[in-house]
Coordinates of C-alpha atoms in Angstrom, one line a residue:
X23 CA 162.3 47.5 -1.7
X24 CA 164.5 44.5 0.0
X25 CA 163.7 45.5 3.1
X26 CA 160.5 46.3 2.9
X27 CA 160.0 42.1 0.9
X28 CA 161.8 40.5 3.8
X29 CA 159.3 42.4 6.0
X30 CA 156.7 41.8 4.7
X31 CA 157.7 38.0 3.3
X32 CA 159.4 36.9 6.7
X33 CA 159.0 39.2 8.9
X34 CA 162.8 38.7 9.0
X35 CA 163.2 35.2 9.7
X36 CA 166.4 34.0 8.1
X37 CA 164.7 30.5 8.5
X38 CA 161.3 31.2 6.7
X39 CA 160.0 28.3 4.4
X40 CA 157.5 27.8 2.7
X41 CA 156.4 25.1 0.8
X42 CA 152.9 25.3 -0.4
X43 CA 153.5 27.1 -3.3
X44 CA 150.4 26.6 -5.9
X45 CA 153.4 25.8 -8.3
X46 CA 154.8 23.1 -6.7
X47 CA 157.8 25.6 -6.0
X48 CA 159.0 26.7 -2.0
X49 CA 159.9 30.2 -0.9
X50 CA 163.1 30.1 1.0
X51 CA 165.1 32.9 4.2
X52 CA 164.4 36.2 4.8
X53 CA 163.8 37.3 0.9
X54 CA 161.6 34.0 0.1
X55 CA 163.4 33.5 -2.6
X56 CA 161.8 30.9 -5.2
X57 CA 163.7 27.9 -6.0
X58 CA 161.9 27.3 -9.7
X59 CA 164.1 30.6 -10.1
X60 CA 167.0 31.0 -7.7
X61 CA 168.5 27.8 -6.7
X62 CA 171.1 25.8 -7.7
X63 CA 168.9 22.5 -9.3
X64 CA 168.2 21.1 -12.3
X65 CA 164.5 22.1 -13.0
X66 CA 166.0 25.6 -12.1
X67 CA 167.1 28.7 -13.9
X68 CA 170.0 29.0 -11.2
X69 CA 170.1 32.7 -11.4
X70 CA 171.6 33.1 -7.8
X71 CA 174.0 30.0 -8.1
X72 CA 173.8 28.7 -5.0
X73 CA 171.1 25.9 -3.0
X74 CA 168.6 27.2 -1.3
X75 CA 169.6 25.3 2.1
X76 CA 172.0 28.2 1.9
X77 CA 169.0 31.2 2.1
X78 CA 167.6 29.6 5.5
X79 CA 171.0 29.6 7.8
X80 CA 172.2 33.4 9.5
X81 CA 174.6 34.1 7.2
X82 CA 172.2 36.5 5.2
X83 CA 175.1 37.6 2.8
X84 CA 174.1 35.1 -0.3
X85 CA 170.7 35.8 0.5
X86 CA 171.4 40.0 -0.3
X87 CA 173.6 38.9 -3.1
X88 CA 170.5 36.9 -4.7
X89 CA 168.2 39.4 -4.2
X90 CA 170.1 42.0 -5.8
X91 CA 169.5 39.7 -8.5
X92 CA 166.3 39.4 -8.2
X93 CA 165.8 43.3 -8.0
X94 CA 167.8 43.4 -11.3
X95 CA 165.9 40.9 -13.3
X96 CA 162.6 41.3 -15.4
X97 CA 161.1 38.6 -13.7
X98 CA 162.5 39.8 -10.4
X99 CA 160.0 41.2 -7.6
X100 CA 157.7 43.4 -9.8
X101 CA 155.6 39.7 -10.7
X102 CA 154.2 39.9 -7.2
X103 CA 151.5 41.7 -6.7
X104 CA 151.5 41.6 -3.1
X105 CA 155.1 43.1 -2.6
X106 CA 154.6 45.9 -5.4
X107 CA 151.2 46.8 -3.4
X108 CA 152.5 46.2 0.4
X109 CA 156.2 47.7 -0.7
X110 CA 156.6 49.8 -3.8
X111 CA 156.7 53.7 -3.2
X112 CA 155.3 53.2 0.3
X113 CA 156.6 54.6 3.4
X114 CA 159.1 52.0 4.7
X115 CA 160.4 53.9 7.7
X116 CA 158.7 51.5 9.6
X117 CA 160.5 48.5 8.6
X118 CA 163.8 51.1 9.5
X119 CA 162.6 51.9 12.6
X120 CA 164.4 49.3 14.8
X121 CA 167.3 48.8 12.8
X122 CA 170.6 51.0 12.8
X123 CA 170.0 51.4 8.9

């Protein structure tokens, strides 16, 4: 399901962003990871310990890490409708198909 989110969320871009959230929140890297959920502030519930400056550079490691996380929680990716109908038990060879996964 990762691969297919940051498909369908970024279309890969380690430097997505977006900041028009309904919310007031912004979706952050490859994963668009919330920061009302997953980053390292105040108002946030911090579960990935870590700023989410960090989830828009190359380095994609912290950004896996956190959305192991997110796979793992209750409130992880199963909220969004749009990932569960784009993502879950669909064909996701395409989103394979250029990679050396």
């Amino acid at each position: 399901m990762p691969v297919c989110l940051a498909g369908y969320e970024s279309n890969f871009n380690t430097q997505a962003f977006n900041e028009k959230n309904a919310d007031g929140s912004s979706d952050y890297g490859i994963f668009q990871l919330n920061n009302l959920w997953w980053e390292d502030k105040h108002f946030s519930e911090n579960a990935c310990n870590t700023l989410c400056s960090k989830f828009v550079d190359e380095d994609i490691d912290d950004d896996i890490l956190c959305a192991k996380k997110v796979v793992k929680d209750p409130k992880g990716m199963s909220f969004d409708k749009e990932i569960v109908k784009h993502c879950k038990s669909k064909d996701l060879s395409k989103y394979l198909a250029s990679s050396k996964l």
